[in-house]
Each structure stands twice: as C-alpha cells, then as structure tokens.
PDB file of C-alpha atoms in Angstrom:
ATOM      1  CA  THR A  17     142.373 131.775 202.696  1.00 66.00           C
ATOM      2  CA  ASN A  18     143.590 128.072 202.132  1.00 66.00           C
ATOM      3  CA  ALA A  19     145.876 128.256 205.256  1.00 66.00           C
ATOM      4  CA  LEU A  20     143.077 129.405 207.600  1.00 66.00           C
ATOM      5  CA  SER A  21     140.544 127.124 206.102  1.00 67.00           C
ATOM      6  CA  GLU A  22     142.690 124.188 206.716  1.00 63.00           C
ATOM      7  CA  THR A  23     143.497 125.388 210.214  1.00 61.00           C
ATOM      8  CA  LEU A  24     139.812 125.452 210.995  1.00 63.00           C
ATOM      9  CA  LYS A  25     139.384 122.008 209.615  1.00 60.00           C
ATOM     10  CA  ARG A  26     141.918 120.469 212.133  1.00 59.00           C
ATOM     11  CA  ASN A  27     140.774 122.691 215.095  1.00 58.00           C
ATOM     12  CA  ARG A  28     143.978 122.575 216.874  1.00 59.00           C
ATOM     13  CA  LEU A  29     144.431 124.293 220.084  1.00 57.00           C
ATOM     14  CA  ASP A  30     147.611 126.031 219.066  1.00 57.00           C
ATOM     15  CA  SER A  31     146.200 126.908 215.601  1.00 62.00           C
ATOM     16  CA  PRO A  32     146.771 130.577 214.303  1.00 62.00           C
ATOM     17  CA  VAL A  33     143.111 131.327 214.554  1.00 64.00           C
ATOM     18  CA  ARG A  34     142.883 130.052 218.008  1.00 62.00           C
ATOM     19  CA  LEU A  35     146.000 131.989 219.236  1.00 62.00           C
ATOM     20  CA  ALA A  36     144.851 135.165 217.725  1.00 63.00           C
ATOM     21  CA  LEU A  37     141.403 134.842 219.279  1.00 60.00           C
ATOM     22  CA  ARG A  38     143.305 134.135 222.907  1.00 56.00           C
ATOM     23  CA  ALA A  39     145.206 137.103 222.139  1.00 57.00           C
ATOM     24  CA  GLN A  40     142.250 139.212 221.657  1.00 55.00           C
ATOM     25  CA  TRP A  41     140.535 137.888 224.600  1.00 50.00           C
ATOM     26  CA  GLY A  42     143.632 138.869 226.610  1.00 49.00           C
ATOM     27  CA  GLY A  43     143.929 135.492 228.109  1.00 48.00           C
ATOM     28  CA  ASN A  44     140.735 135.933 230.253  1.00 51.00           C
ATOM     29  CA  PRO A  45     139.618 132.612 231.618  1.00 50.00           C
ATOM     30  CA  GLY A  46     135.875 133.585 231.541  1.00 53.00           C
ATOM     31  CA  ALA A  47     136.119 134.168 227.832  1.00 53.00           C
ATOM     32  CA  ALA A  48     136.942 130.659 227.187  1.00 55.00           C
ATOM     33  CA  PRO A  49     133.433 129.322 226.617  1.00 60.00           C
ATOM     34  CA  ALA A  50     132.999 131.948 224.190  1.00 60.00           C
ATOM     35  CA  LEU A  51     136.216 131.430 222.221  1.00 57.00           C
ATOM     36  CA  GLU A  52     135.386 127.834 221.942  1.00 62.00           C
ATOM     37  CA  SER A  53     131.688 128.804 220.692  1.00 66.00           C
ATOM     38  CA  ALA A  54     133.235 131.127 218.321  1.00 63.00           C
ATOM     39  CA  VAL A  55     135.779 128.506 216.930  1.00 61.00           C
ATOM     40  CA  GLN A  56     133.165 125.845 216.746  1.00 65.00           C
ATOM     41  CA  SER A  57     130.748 128.088 214.916  1.00 67.00           C
ATOM     42  CA  MET A  58     133.566 128.979 212.369  1.00 64.00           C
ATOM     43  CA  THR A  59     134.424 125.281 211.903  1.00 64.00           C
ATOM     44  CA  ASP A  60     130.643 124.328 211.291  1.00 64.00           C
ATOM     45  CA  GLY A  61     130.038 126.959 208.925  1.00 65.00           C
ATOM     46  CA  LEU A  62     133.282 125.945 206.899  1.00 64.00           C
ATOM     47  CA  ALA A  63     132.056 122.337 206.739  1.00 64.00           C
ATOM     48  CA  ALA A  64     128.687 123.474 205.440  1.00 65.00           C
ATOM     49  CA  SER A  65     130.186 125.983 203.012  1.00 65.00           C
ATOM     50  CA  THR A  66     132.572 123.017 201.888  1.00 71.00           C
ATOM     51  CA  ALA A  67     129.448 120.940 201.377  1.00 69.00           C
ATOM     52  CA  VAL A  68     127.579 123.327 199.336  1.00 66.00           C
ATOM     53  CA  ASP A  69     130.707 123.901 197.028  1.00 81.00           C
ATOM     54  CA  ASP A  70     131.106 120.179 196.642  1.00 84.00           C
ATOM     55  CA  TRP A  71     127.230 119.921 195.632  1.00 82.00           C
ATOM     56  CA  ARG A  72     127.841 123.139 193.204  1.00 86.00           C
ATOM     57  CA  LYS A  73     130.754 121.581 191.509  1.00 90.00           C
ATOM     58  CA  LYS A  74     129.143 118.311 190.878  1.00 90.00           C
ATOM     59  CA  GLU A  75     126.136 119.952 189.440  1.00 91.00           C
ATOM     60  CA  VAL A  76     128.130 122.020 186.860  1.00 92.00           C
ATOM     61  CA  GLU A  77     130.029 119.040 185.993  1.00 93.00           C
ATOM     62  CA  ARG A  78     126.850 117.075 185.390  1.00 93.00           C
ATOM     63  CA  PHE A  79     125.376 119.998 183.137  1.00 94.00           C
ATOM     64  CA  MET A  80     128.838 120.054 181.270  1.00 95.00           C
ATOM     65  CA  ARG A  81     128.587 116.320 180.590  1.00 94.00           C
ATOM     66  CA  ASP A  82     124.997 116.637 179.413  1.00 95.00           C
ATOM     67  CA  ALA A  83     125.751 119.610 177.157  1.00 94.00           C
ATOM     68  CA  GLU A  84     128.674 117.645 175.498  1.00 93.00           C
ATOM     69  CA  GLU A  85     126.607 114.669 174.819  1.00 94.00           C
ATOM     70  CA  ALA A  86     123.902 116.928 173.334  1.00 93.00           C
ATOM     71  CA  ILE A  87     126.679 118.692 171.109  1.00 92.00           C
ATOM     72  CA  ARG A  88     127.555 115.045 169.918  1.00 90.00           C
ATOM     73  CA  LEU A  89     124.100 114.324 169.090  1.00 92.00           C
ATOM     74  CA  GLY A  90     123.692 117.673 167.119  1.00 91.00           C
ATOM     75  CA  ASP A  91     121.167 118.994 169.586  1.00 94.00           C
ATOM     76  CA  LEU A  92     122.301 122.700 169.924  1.00 94.00           C
ATOM     77  CA  ASP A  93     119.072 123.830 171.608  1.00 95.00           C
ATOM     78  CA  MET A  94     119.540 121.264 174.391  1.00 95.00           C
ATOM     79  CA  ALA A  95     123.325 122.049 174.515  1.00 95.00           C
ATOM     80  CA  ARG A  96     122.690 125.682 175.249  1.00 96.00           C
ATOM     81  CA  THR A  97     120.054 124.739 178.108  1.00 95.00           C
ATOM     82  CA  HIS A  98     122.833 122.718 179.863  1.00 95.00           C
ATOM     83  CA  TYR A  99     125.400 125.531 179.429  1.00 96.00           C
ATOM     84  CA  TRP A 100     123.058 127.928 180.863  1.00 95.00           C
ATOM     85  CA  GLY A 101     122.395 125.532 183.727  1.00 94.00           C
ATOM     86  CA  ALA A 102     126.239 125.177 184.318  1.00 94.00           C
ATOM     87  CA  LEU A 103     126.407 129.036 184.554  1.00 95.00           C
ATOM     88  CA  ARG A 104     123.518 129.464 186.953  1.00 93.00           C
ATOM     89  CA  PHE A 105     125.812 127.624 189.477  1.00 92.00           C
ATOM     90  CA  ASP A 106     129.045 128.971 188.461  1.00 93.00           C
ATOM     91  CA  PRO A 107     128.524 132.521 186.171  1.00 94.00           C
ATOM     92  CA  GLN A 108     132.528 132.637 186.018  1.00 93.00           C
ATOM     93  CA  ASN A 109     133.042 129.490 184.405  1.00 95.00           C
ATOM     94  CA  ILE A 110     134.678 130.447 181.164  1.00 95.00           C
ATOM     95  CA  ILE A 111     134.569 127.000 179.551  1.00 96.00           C
ATOM     96  CA  ALA A 112     130.810 126.966 179.675  1.00 96.00           C
ATOM     97  CA  ARG A 113     130.285 130.502 178.585  1.00 97.00           C
ATOM     98  CA  MET A 114     132.851 129.956 175.673  1.00 97.00           C
ATOM     99  CA  ARG A 115     130.973 126.759 174.556  1.00 97.00           C
ATOM    100  CA  LEU A 116     127.695 128.414 174.908  1.00 97.00           C
ATOM    101  CA  GLY A 117     128.942 131.426 172.603  1.00 97.00           C
ATOM    102  CA  LEU A 118     130.036 128.957 170.113  1.00 96.00           C
ATOM    103  CA  ALA A 119     126.868 127.110 170.126  1.00 96.00           C
ATOM    104  CA  LEU A 120     124.744 130.301 169.549  1.00 96.00           C
ATOM    105  CA  LYS A 121     127.148 131.242 166.905  1.00 95.00           C
ATOM    106  CA  LYS A 122     126.644 127.972 165.185  1.00 93.00           C
ATOM    107  CA  GLN A 123     123.040 128.767 165.353  1.00 93.00           C
ATOM    108  CA  GLY A 124     123.334 131.951 163.846  1.00 92.00           C
ATOM    109  CA  ASN A 125     122.646 134.199 166.724  1.00 95.00           C
ATOM    110  CA  GLY A 126     125.593 136.097 166.443  1.00 94.00           C
ATOM    111  CA  SER A 127     124.462 139.010 168.910  1.00 93.00           C
ATOM    112  CA  ALA A 128     124.119 136.514 171.778  1.00 96.00           C
ATOM    113  CA  ALA A 129     127.160 134.808 171.044  1.00 97.00           C
ATOM    114  CA  LEU A 130     129.252 138.113 170.932  1.00 97.00           C
ATOM    115  CA  GLU A 131     127.782 138.959 174.212  1.00 97.00           C
ATOM    116  CA  GLU A 132     129.359 135.534 175.607  1.00 97.00           C
ATOM    117  CA  PHE A 133     132.584 135.980 174.147  1.00 97.00           C
ATOM    118  CA  THR A 134     132.884 139.819 175.343  1.00 97.00           C
ATOM    119  CA  THR A 135     132.178 138.338 179.048  1.00 97.00           C
ATOM    120  CA  VAL A 136     134.833 135.860 178.555  1.00 97.00           C
ATOM    121  CA  THR A 137     137.220 138.422 177.624  1.00 97.00           C
ATOM    122  CA  LYS A 138     136.407 140.411 181.034  1.00 97.00           C
ATOM    123  CA  PHE A 139     136.653 137.294 183.175  1.00 96.00           C
ATOM    124  CA  ALA A 140     139.988 136.055 181.337  1.00 96.00           C
ATOM    125  CA  PRO A 141     141.602 139.026 179.599  1.00 96.00           C
ATOM    126  CA  ASP A 142     144.452 136.674 178.226  1.00 96.00           C
ATOM    127  CA  TYR A 143     142.114 134.225 176.329  1.00 96.00           C
ATOM    128  CA  ALA A 144     143.415 134.710 172.927  1.00 96.00           C
ATOM    129  CA  GLU A 145     140.460 132.179 171.524  1.00 97.00           C
ATOM    130  CA  ALA A 146     137.881 134.609 173.276  1.00 97.00           C
ATOM    131  CA  TRP A 147     139.372 137.512 171.551  1.00 98.00           C
ATOM    132  CA  LYS A 148     139.387 135.886 168.119  1.00 97.00           C
ATOM    133  CA  GLU A 149     135.651 134.817 168.279  1.00 97.00           C
ATOM    134  CA  LYS A 150     134.715 138.277 169.433  1.00 97.00           C
ATOM    135  CA  GLY A 151     136.539 139.904 166.791  1.00 97.00           C
ATOM    136  CA  ILE A 152     134.955 137.485 163.966  1.00 96.00           C
ATOM    137  CA  LEU A 153     131.623 138.310 165.147  1.00 96.00           C
ATOM    138  CA  GLU A 154     132.359 142.173 165.488  1.00 96.00           C
ATOM    139  CA  GLY A 155     133.411 141.983 161.872  1.00 95.00           C
ATOM    140  CA  GLN A 156     130.433 140.334 160.467  1.00 93.00           C
ATOM    141  CA  ILE A 157     128.216 142.702 162.170  1.00 92.00           C
ATOM    142  CA  ALA A 158     130.520 145.687 160.780  1.00 92.00           C
ATOM    143  CA  ARG A 159     130.143 144.118 157.152  1.00 90.00           C
ATOM    144  CA  ARG A 160     126.253 144.333 157.251  1.00 88.00           C
ATOM    145  CA  ILE A 161     126.385 148.093 157.824  1.00 87.00           C
ATOM    146  CA  PRO A 162     127.424 150.358 154.573  1.00 84.00           C
ATOM    147  CA  LYS A 163     130.813 152.025 155.027  1.00 81.00           C
ATOM    148  CA  ASP A 164     129.578 155.556 154.751  1.00 80.00           C
ATOM    149  CA  VAL A 165     127.133 154.894 157.419  1.00 83.00           C
ATOM    150  CA  ARG A 166     129.860 153.435 159.795  1.00 80.00           C
ATOM    151  CA  ASN A 167     132.251 156.433 159.003  1.00 76.00           C
ATOM    152  CA  GLU A 168     129.608 159.185 159.663  1.00 79.00           C
ATOM    153  CA  ASN A 169     127.178 157.667 162.367  1.00 80.00           C
ATOM    154  CA  MET A 170     128.628 154.828 163.747  1.00 81.00           C
ATOM    155  CA  LYS A 171     132.299 155.337 164.637  1.00 79.00           C
ATOM    156  CA  TRP A 172     131.833 154.038 167.967  1.00 82.00           C
ATOM    157  CA  LEU A 173     130.964 150.609 166.490  1.00 88.00           C
ATOM    158  CA  ALA A 174     133.980 148.003 166.685  1.00 92.00           C
ATOM    159  CA  ASP A 175     134.744 146.389 163.435  1.00 94.00           C
ATOM    160  CA  GLY A 176     136.727 143.474 164.757  1.00 95.00           C
ATOM    161  CA  SER A 177     140.307 144.465 164.113  1.00 96.00           C
ATOM    162  CA  ALA A 178     141.193 145.628 167.517  1.00 96.00           C
ATOM    163  CA  SER A 179     139.999 142.229 169.079  1.00 97.00           C
ATOM    164  CA  LEU A 180     141.659 139.992 166.347  1.00 97.00           C
ATOM    165  CA  LYS A 181     144.944 142.205 166.819  1.00 97.00           C
ATOM    166  CA  ARG A 182     144.519 141.420 170.421  1.00 97.00           C
ATOM    167  CA  ALA A 183     144.167 137.567 169.770  1.00 97.00           C
ATOM    168  CA  THR A 184     147.391 137.490 167.368  1.00 97.00           C
ATOM    169  CA  LEU A 185     149.373 139.227 170.106  1.00 97.00           C
ATOM    170  CA  LEU A 186     148.137 136.513 172.756  1.00 97.00           C
ATOM    171  CA  ASN A 187     148.672 133.542 170.406  1.00 96.00           C
ATOM    172  CA  PRO A 188     151.076 134.668 167.387  1.00 96.00           C
ATOM    173  CA  ASP A 189     150.748 131.225 165.914  1.00 96.00           C
ATOM    174  CA  ASP A 190     146.944 131.031 165.465  1.00 96.00           C
ATOM    175  CA  PHE A 191     146.732 131.161 161.652  1.00 96.00           C
ATOM    176  CA  ASP A 192     142.780 131.449 161.798  1.00 96.00           C
ATOM    177  CA  ALA A 193     143.156 134.640 163.781  1.00 97.00           C
ATOM    178  CA  TRP A 194     145.432 136.029 161.184  1.00 97.00           C
ATOM    179  CA  SER A 195     143.191 135.096 158.426  1.00 96.00           C
ATOM    180  CA  SER A 196     140.047 136.528 160.224  1.00 96.00           C
ATOM    181  CA  LEU A 197     142.031 139.760 160.306  1.00 97.00           C
ATOM    182  CA  GLY A 198     142.581 139.489 156.667  1.00 96.00           C
ATOM    183  CA  GLY A 199     139.031 139.255 156.217  1.00 95.00           C
ATOM    184  CA  ILE A 200     138.452 142.524 158.103  1.00 95.00           C
ATOM    185  CA  PHE A 201     140.977 144.086 156.015  1.00 95.00           C
ATOM    186  CA  LYS A 202     139.279 142.869 152.802  1.00 92.00           C
ATOM    187  CA  ASN A 203     135.711 143.211 153.778  1.00 90.00           C
ATOM    188  CA  VAL A 204     135.439 145.965 156.075  1.00 91.00           C
ATOM    189  CA  HIS A 205     138.358 148.117 155.345  1.00 90.00           C
ATOM    190  CA  GLY A 206     138.745 147.698 151.471  1.00 90.00           C
ATOM    191  CA  ASP A 207     142.460 147.353 151.949  1.00 93.00           C
ATOM    192  CA  LEU A 208     143.517 144.497 149.738  1.00 91.00           C
ATOM    193  CA  ALA A 209     147.157 144.748 150.084  1.00 92.00           C
ATOM    194  CA  GLY A 210     147.014 144.722 153.984  1.00 95.00           C
ATOM    195  CA  ALA A 211     144.492 141.954 153.462  1.00 95.00           C
ATOM    196  CA  LYS A 212     146.906 139.964 151.357  1.00 94.00           C
ATOM    197  CA  GLU A 213     149.806 140.397 153.726  1.00 96.00           C
ATOM    198  CA  MET A 214     147.643 139.114 156.553  1.00 97.00           C
ATOM    199  CA  TYR A 215     146.463 136.134 154.735  1.00 96.00           C
ATOM    200  CA  ALA A 216     150.207 135.457 153.327  1.00 94.00           C
ATOM    201  CA  HIS A 217     151.300 135.316 157.064  1.00 96.00           C
ATOM    202  CA  ALA A 218     148.613 133.122 157.988  1.00 96.00           C
ATOM    203  CA  ALA A 219     149.624 130.482 155.161  1.00 94.00           C
ATOM    204  CA  ASP A 220     153.338 130.866 156.264  1.00 93.00           C
ATOM    205  CA  ILE A 221     152.663 129.986 159.718  1.00 94.00           C
ATOM    206  CA  SER A 222     150.091 127.258 158.948  1.00 92.00           C
ATOM    207  CA  ASP A 223     152.539 125.489 156.390  1.00 85.00           C
ATOM    208  CA  GLY A 224     150.114 126.149 153.616  1.00 86.00           C
ATOM    209  CA  HIS A 225     146.455 125.752 154.882  1.00 92.00           C
ATOM    210  CA  PRO A 226     144.236 126.043 151.978  1.00 94.00           C
ATOM    211  CA  TYR A 227     142.140 128.734 153.291  1.00 94.00           C
ATOM    212  CA  PRO A 228     144.609 131.730 153.930  1.00 95.00           C
ATOM    213  CA  LEU A 229     146.852 130.408 151.104  1.00 95.00           C
ATOM    214  CA  LEU A 230     144.012 130.708 148.325  1.00 95.00           C
ATOM    215  CA  ASN A 231     142.850 133.896 149.709  1.00 94.00           C
ATOM    216  CA  ALA A 232     146.330 135.297 149.511  1.00 94.00           C
ATOM    217  CA  LEU A 233     146.959 134.218 146.070  1.00 94.00           C
ATOM    218  CA  LYS A 234     143.277 135.587 144.548  1.00 93.00           C
ATOM    219  CA  LEU A 235     144.064 139.031 146.753  1.00 93.00           C
ATOM    220  CA  GLU A 236     147.376 139.214 144.904  1.00 92.00           C
ATOM    221  CA  ALA A 237     145.946 138.575 141.582  1.00 92.00           C
ATOM    222  CA  GLN A 238     142.820 141.252 142.364  1.00 90.00           C
ATOM    223  CA  HIS A 239     145.416 144.065 143.764  1.00 89.00           C
ATOM    224  CA  THR A 240     148.460 143.675 141.288  1.00 90.00           C
ATOM    225  CA  GLY A 241     146.948 141.657 138.209  1.00 91.00           C
ATOM    226  CA  LYS A 242     149.739 139.097 138.599  1.00 90.00           C
ATOM    227  CA  LEU A 243     150.139 135.745 140.104  1.00 90.00           C
ATOM    228  CA  ASP A 244     153.480 134.471 141.446  1.00 87.00           C
ATOM    229  CA  LEU A 245     153.038 130.787 142.011  1.00 90.00           C
ATOM    230  CA  LYS A 246     156.571 129.918 141.928  1.00 90.00           C
ATOM    231  CA  ARG A 247     157.116 130.584 145.585  1.00 88.00           C
ATOM    232  CA  VAL A 248     154.079 128.895 146.695  1.00 91.00           C
ATOM    233  CA  ARG A 249     154.834 125.620 144.987  1.00 91.00           C
ATOM    234  CA  GLU A 250     155.272 123.586 148.069  1.00 91.00           C
ATOM    235  CA  GLN A 251     152.526 125.267 149.745  1.00 91.00           C
ATOM    236  CA  LEU A 252     150.163 124.304 147.293  1.00 92.00           C
ATOM    237  CA  LYS A 253     150.960 120.648 147.542  1.00 91.00           C
ATOM    238  CA  ASP A 254     150.755 120.611 151.306  1.00 91.00           C
ATOM    239  CA  ALA A 255     147.254 122.383 151.011  1.00 93.00           C
ATOM    240  CA  GLU A 256     146.218 119.769 148.599  1.00 94.00           C
ATOM    241  CA  LYS A 257     146.985 117.060 150.706  1.00 93.00           C
ATOM    242  CA  LEU A 258     144.858 118.561 153.539  1.00 92.00           C
ATOM    243  CA  ARG A 259     141.818 119.122 151.250  1.00 93.00           C
ATOM    244  CA  LEU A 260     142.009 115.712 149.482  1.00 93.00           C
ATOM    245  CA  ALA A 261     141.806 113.951 152.751  1.00 94.00           C
ATOM    246  CA  GLN A 262     138.697 115.772 153.661  1.00 93.00           C
ATOM    247  CA  THR A 263     137.105 114.220 150.399  1.00 92.00           C
ATOM    248  CA  LEU A 264     138.242 110.829 151.411  1.00 92.00           C
ATOM    249  CA  THR A 265     136.308 110.621 154.505  1.00 92.00           C
ATOM    250  CA  THR A 266     132.944 108.971 154.921  1.00 90.00           C
ATOM    251  CA  PRO A 267     131.174 111.369 154.259  1.00 90.00           C
ATOM    252  CA  PRO A 268     133.372 114.021 153.058  1.00 92.00           C
ATOM    253  CA  THR A 269     134.202 116.955 155.155  1.00 91.00           C
ATOM    254  CA  ASP A 270     133.289 120.514 154.524  1.00 92.00           C
ATOM    255  CA  THR A 271     131.684 119.907 151.427  1.00 94.00           C
ATOM    256  CA  PRO A 272     131.308 121.488 148.811  1.00 95.00           C
ATOM    257  CA  TRP A 273     134.509 123.626 149.560  1.00 95.00           C
ATOM    258  CA  CYS A 274     137.101 120.918 149.823  1.00 95.00           C
ATOM    259  CA  TYR A 275     136.171 120.046 146.374  1.00 96.00           C
ATOM    260  CA  PHE A 276     136.098 123.840 145.175  1.00 96.00           C
ATOM    261  CA  ASP A 277     139.645 124.182 146.928  1.00 96.00           C
ATOM    262  CA  LEU A 278     140.780 121.182 145.592  1.00 96.00           C
ATOM    263  CA  ALA A 279     139.789 122.464 142.076  1.00 96.00           C
ATOM    264  CA  GLU A 280     141.459 125.827 142.780  1.00 96.00           C
ATOM    265  CA  LEU A 281     144.675 124.196 143.815  1.00 95.00           C
ATOM    266  CA  ARG A 282     144.798 122.142 140.586  1.00 95.00           C
ATOM    267  CA  LEU A 283     144.199 125.163 138.319  1.00 96.00           C
ATOM    268  CA  TYR A 284     147.141 127.031 140.059  1.00 95.00           C
ATOM    269  CA  GLN A 285     149.141 123.933 139.167  1.00 93.00           C
ATOM    270  CA  ARG A 286     147.923 124.116 135.560  1.00 94.00           C
ATOM    271  CA  ASP A 287     146.268 120.821 135.748  1.00 95.00           C
ATOM    272  CA  GLU A 288     143.159 121.546 133.341  1.00 96.00           C
ATOM    273  CA  ASN A 289     141.681 117.989 133.965  1.00 96.00           C
ATOM    274  CA  GLY A 290     141.841 118.204 137.729  1.00 96.00           C
ATOM    275  CA  PHE A 291     140.480 121.328 137.825  1.00 96.00           C
ATOM    276  CA  LEU A 292     137.222 120.494 135.929  1.00 96.00           C
ATOM    277  CA  GLU A 293     136.915 116.973 137.806  1.00 97.00           C
ATOM    278  CA  HIS A 294     136.960 118.582 141.303  1.00 96.00           C
ATOM    279  CA  LEU A 295     134.682 121.607 139.928  1.00 96.00           C
ATOM    280  CA  LYS A 296     132.161 118.934 138.934  1.00 96.00           C
ATOM    281  CA  ALA A 297     132.320 117.183 142.567  1.00 96.00           C
ATOM    282  CA  GLY A 298     131.910 120.616 144.228  1.00 96.00           C
ATOM    283  CA  ILE A 299     128.664 121.411 142.067  1.00 96.00           C
ATOM    284  CA  GLN A 300     127.337 117.837 142.801  1.00 95.00           C
ATOM    285  CA  SER A 301     127.918 118.124 146.593  1.00 95.00           C
ATOM    286  CA  SER A 302     126.349 121.648 146.666  1.00 94.00           C
ATOM    287  CA  THR A 303     123.227 122.055 148.603  1.00 91.00           C
ATOM    288  CA  ALA A 304     122.413 125.657 147.940  1.00 89.00           C
ATOM    289  CA  GLY A 305     122.830 127.805 144.783  1.00 89.00           C
ATOM    290  CA  TRP A 306     124.870 130.417 146.462  1.00 91.00           C
ATOM    291  CA  GLN A 307     127.755 128.052 146.973  1.00 94.00           C
ATOM    292  CA  VAL A 308     128.229 127.527 143.404  1.00 95.00           C
ATOM    293  CA  GLU A 309     127.603 131.123 142.806  1.00 95.00           C
ATOM    294  CA  THR A 310     130.414 131.954 145.482  1.00 94.00           C
ATOM    295  CA  CYS A 311     132.786 130.016 143.646  1.00 95.00           C
ATOM    296  CA  ARG A 312     132.074 131.225 140.354  1.00 95.00           C
ATOM    297  CA  ASN A 313     132.153 134.923 141.479  1.00 94.00           C
ATOM    298  CA  THR A 314     135.346 134.553 143.387  1.00 93.00           C
ATOM    299  CA  LEU A 315     137.295 133.050 140.407  1.00 94.00           C
ATOM    300  CA  ASP A 316     135.684 135.491 137.923  1.00 94.00           C
ATOM    301  CA  ASN A 317     136.157 138.742 140.074  1.00 92.00           C
ATOM    302  CA  THR A 318     139.895 137.745 141.130  1.00 92.00           C
ATOM    303  CA  LEU A 319     141.290 136.141 138.272  1.00 93.00           C
ATOM    304  CA  VAL A 320     139.304 136.698 135.072  1.00 93.00           C
ATOM    305  CA  ALA A 321     138.497 140.348 135.741  1.00 92.00           C
ATOM    306  CA  ARG A 322     142.447 140.956 136.004  1.00 92.00           C
ATOM    307  CA  GLY A 323     143.065 139.128 132.745  1.00 92.00           C
ATOM    308  CA  ILE A 324     144.956 136.174 134.426  1.00 93.00           C
ATOM    309  CA  GLN A 325     144.835 133.090 131.806  1.00 90.00           C
ATOM    310  CA  LEU A 326     145.272 129.665 133.508  1.00 94.00           C
ATOM    311  CA  PRO A 327     144.457 126.498 131.656  1.00 94.00           C
ATOM    312  CA  GLY A 328     140.761 125.544 131.857  1.00 95.00           C
ATOM    313  CA  LEU A 329     139.596 128.744 133.622  1.00 95.00           C
ATOM    314  CA  SER A 330     137.210 129.790 130.944  1.00 95.00           C
ATOM    315  CA  LYS A 331     135.558 126.096 130.721  1.00 96.00           C
ATOM    316  CA  GLY A 332     135.289 126.005 134.517  1.00 96.00           C
ATOM    317  CA  ILE A 333     133.457 129.353 134.716  1.00 95.00           C
ATOM    318  CA  LYS A 334     131.024 127.921 131.942  1.00 95.00           C
ATOM    319  CA  LEU A 335     130.577 125.048 133.852  1.00 95.00           C
ATOM    320  CA  LEU A 336     129.717 127.043 137.003  1.00 96.00           C
ATOM    321  CA  ASP A 337     127.541 129.349 134.879  1.00 95.00           C
ATOM    322  CA  ASP A 338     125.530 126.374 133.583  1.00 94.00           C
ATOM    323  CA  ALA A 339     125.128 124.970 137.148  1.00 94.00           C
ATOM    324  CA  ILE A 340     123.713 128.239 138.352  1.00 93.00           C
ATOM    325  CA  ALA A 341     121.219 128.328 135.358  1.00 92.00           C
ATOM    326  CA  SER A 342     120.329 124.929 135.883  1.00 88.00           C
ATOM    327  CA  SER A 343     119.585 125.425 139.502  1.00 78.00           C
ATOM    328  CA  GLY A 344     117.460 128.368 138.983  1.00 66.00           C
ATOM    329  CA  LYS A 345     114.929 126.365 136.721  1.00 50.00           C
TER     330      LYS A 345
END
C-alpha cells in the first residue's frame, strides 16, 4: 500500500501503476486519455484522503491533549468526554480507550470500564496491562456474587483468573498482576495457600513492595498459624523505605494506608512504639470509618485469631476499637 501510494504521489510515467495500466490497455494509443484521466483521478483521491487523514490525526491529538489536561485538573467527567471524542475519529486508538477505561474505573463505573478493557484486548491481544485491568474488574464483579450462586447458575461468569494469568504470561515482571491474581485466589476461590504463593512471588519480583509482602505474611499466618519473619527481614526494610517516603511528601501519599502499612511493618520488626505511633497517624488521616475497621479486622482475623503474639498487637487492636467506637458516636 505504501509503495503504491508513494508511486501515485510522484505520478511518474514509468511508475508501476502507469506501466500496469498501459499493459491492461494493450498499448492502444486511443486509450491514453482514459489512462491519464484514471491516473489523475487516483492521484487526486489520494491527496484528498491524505488531507482527511491529517485532519483526523490532528483532531485526535487535540482531544488527547485536552483529556490529559482534564486528568491533571482532576476533572474525570471532562476527561471521559475528550477520550470519547478521540475515539469518534479513531475507534481503534487503544491508548485513548485504555485511558477512558481507567477514568471510568476510578469513577466506580466498573462495568463500563470492563467493556473498554475487553475491547482493547481484542484490538491488541498482547497488551498485558489491558488484560490485567480486565482481570481485576472481572474479579471484583465475581466477588459480589455468592460462591454457591456462581458455581450453580453462573459458571459462565469470568472470575478474572484467566485474564490475570494471561497478563502474567505477557509480562512476568508485573508484580501488580501477580498480586491481583493472589486476590482472586483469596477472595473468589478461597484458596489461601495459592493466594499466599502469588503474593509471595509478587513480593520477590518487586523487591519487597509492601502490598504483596504484607498480604503474603498475613495469609501465611492465617493459613498455617505461623509467621516466619527471618526470611523476609530485608524485604521488610525495603518496604518500610517506600511507605516512609510516601508519608514525607506534602501532602502524604496514599493515606491512611501508608501509615497503616508502616505500623504493620514496625509490628513485624517487634517495634511496639513505632507500631502504635504509625497506627495513630493512620487513624488520624482516615477519612471514613471503614478504613479503620479494615485495618482492625485484618490484624484480628489473620494474627490475633491464629494466636500469634507480637509486641503491642493487643494495644493496637484496642486503639483501633476505640477509634471505631468514637467515630460511631
């Protein structure tokens, strides 16, 4: 296509197009005007098509710039409008479609976001990030449906595991995809051992990122009633550096979880004062009661319930209980 298009642009007498047309006309001199007319028509059509393509490209670029500016300003509704505009001119623009899906996901519209991510996987079957986002949303939908209902009446419903496995095959170093797969094993399949394995692998390839590392430790405690902290000592330190850096930004990043994770990391290193100090900071930075409850229930269900004793754990649980009771008033 490119070769023929360039040929028509130059419109040379010895071009492959002209030679082919001459051969078709059998060298008939009387056909020359028709030949010239045909070539000129093709040339004019190419020029018009090129102009339209250039215009479309510029419009897509303009919509994408405006969408990114809207994202920067925190206006997700306007960003969505601009991404939709870009897709009107270029429906197979996987970047616009992917970012539209992420904006919809952030706004809590999981079904619409899932549709966009699924479409991206059709256009770009090797796009690991799209498969990951697709799997995460499939898992969230599956979690909202009781397991017995899924097993009896909705066996056709994707639970996210297949999409996430595809993502890990395409990008084996994406620890977030492995972590998300661990979440499917834990929350959808009820497979604590399998979930722990996924989280532990994610922690290894991420050099101790706190999210998979802490999940792996809690699942180990919940599944076996034991906690082997010696083997992850260095990972605990690396995870602490990352979370500590987030608390030092202005304003702190990912609150209150950066503080709650720091508290848990200090707990595993048997630093009672550090555990309680960061726990208080997490409580103070919480904007909703469920955040404190999540921290409290996680520690209680995975550590306390399994009889694992760590310095300051009981005091921390009481601190969280008091905060929950206080917010209820």
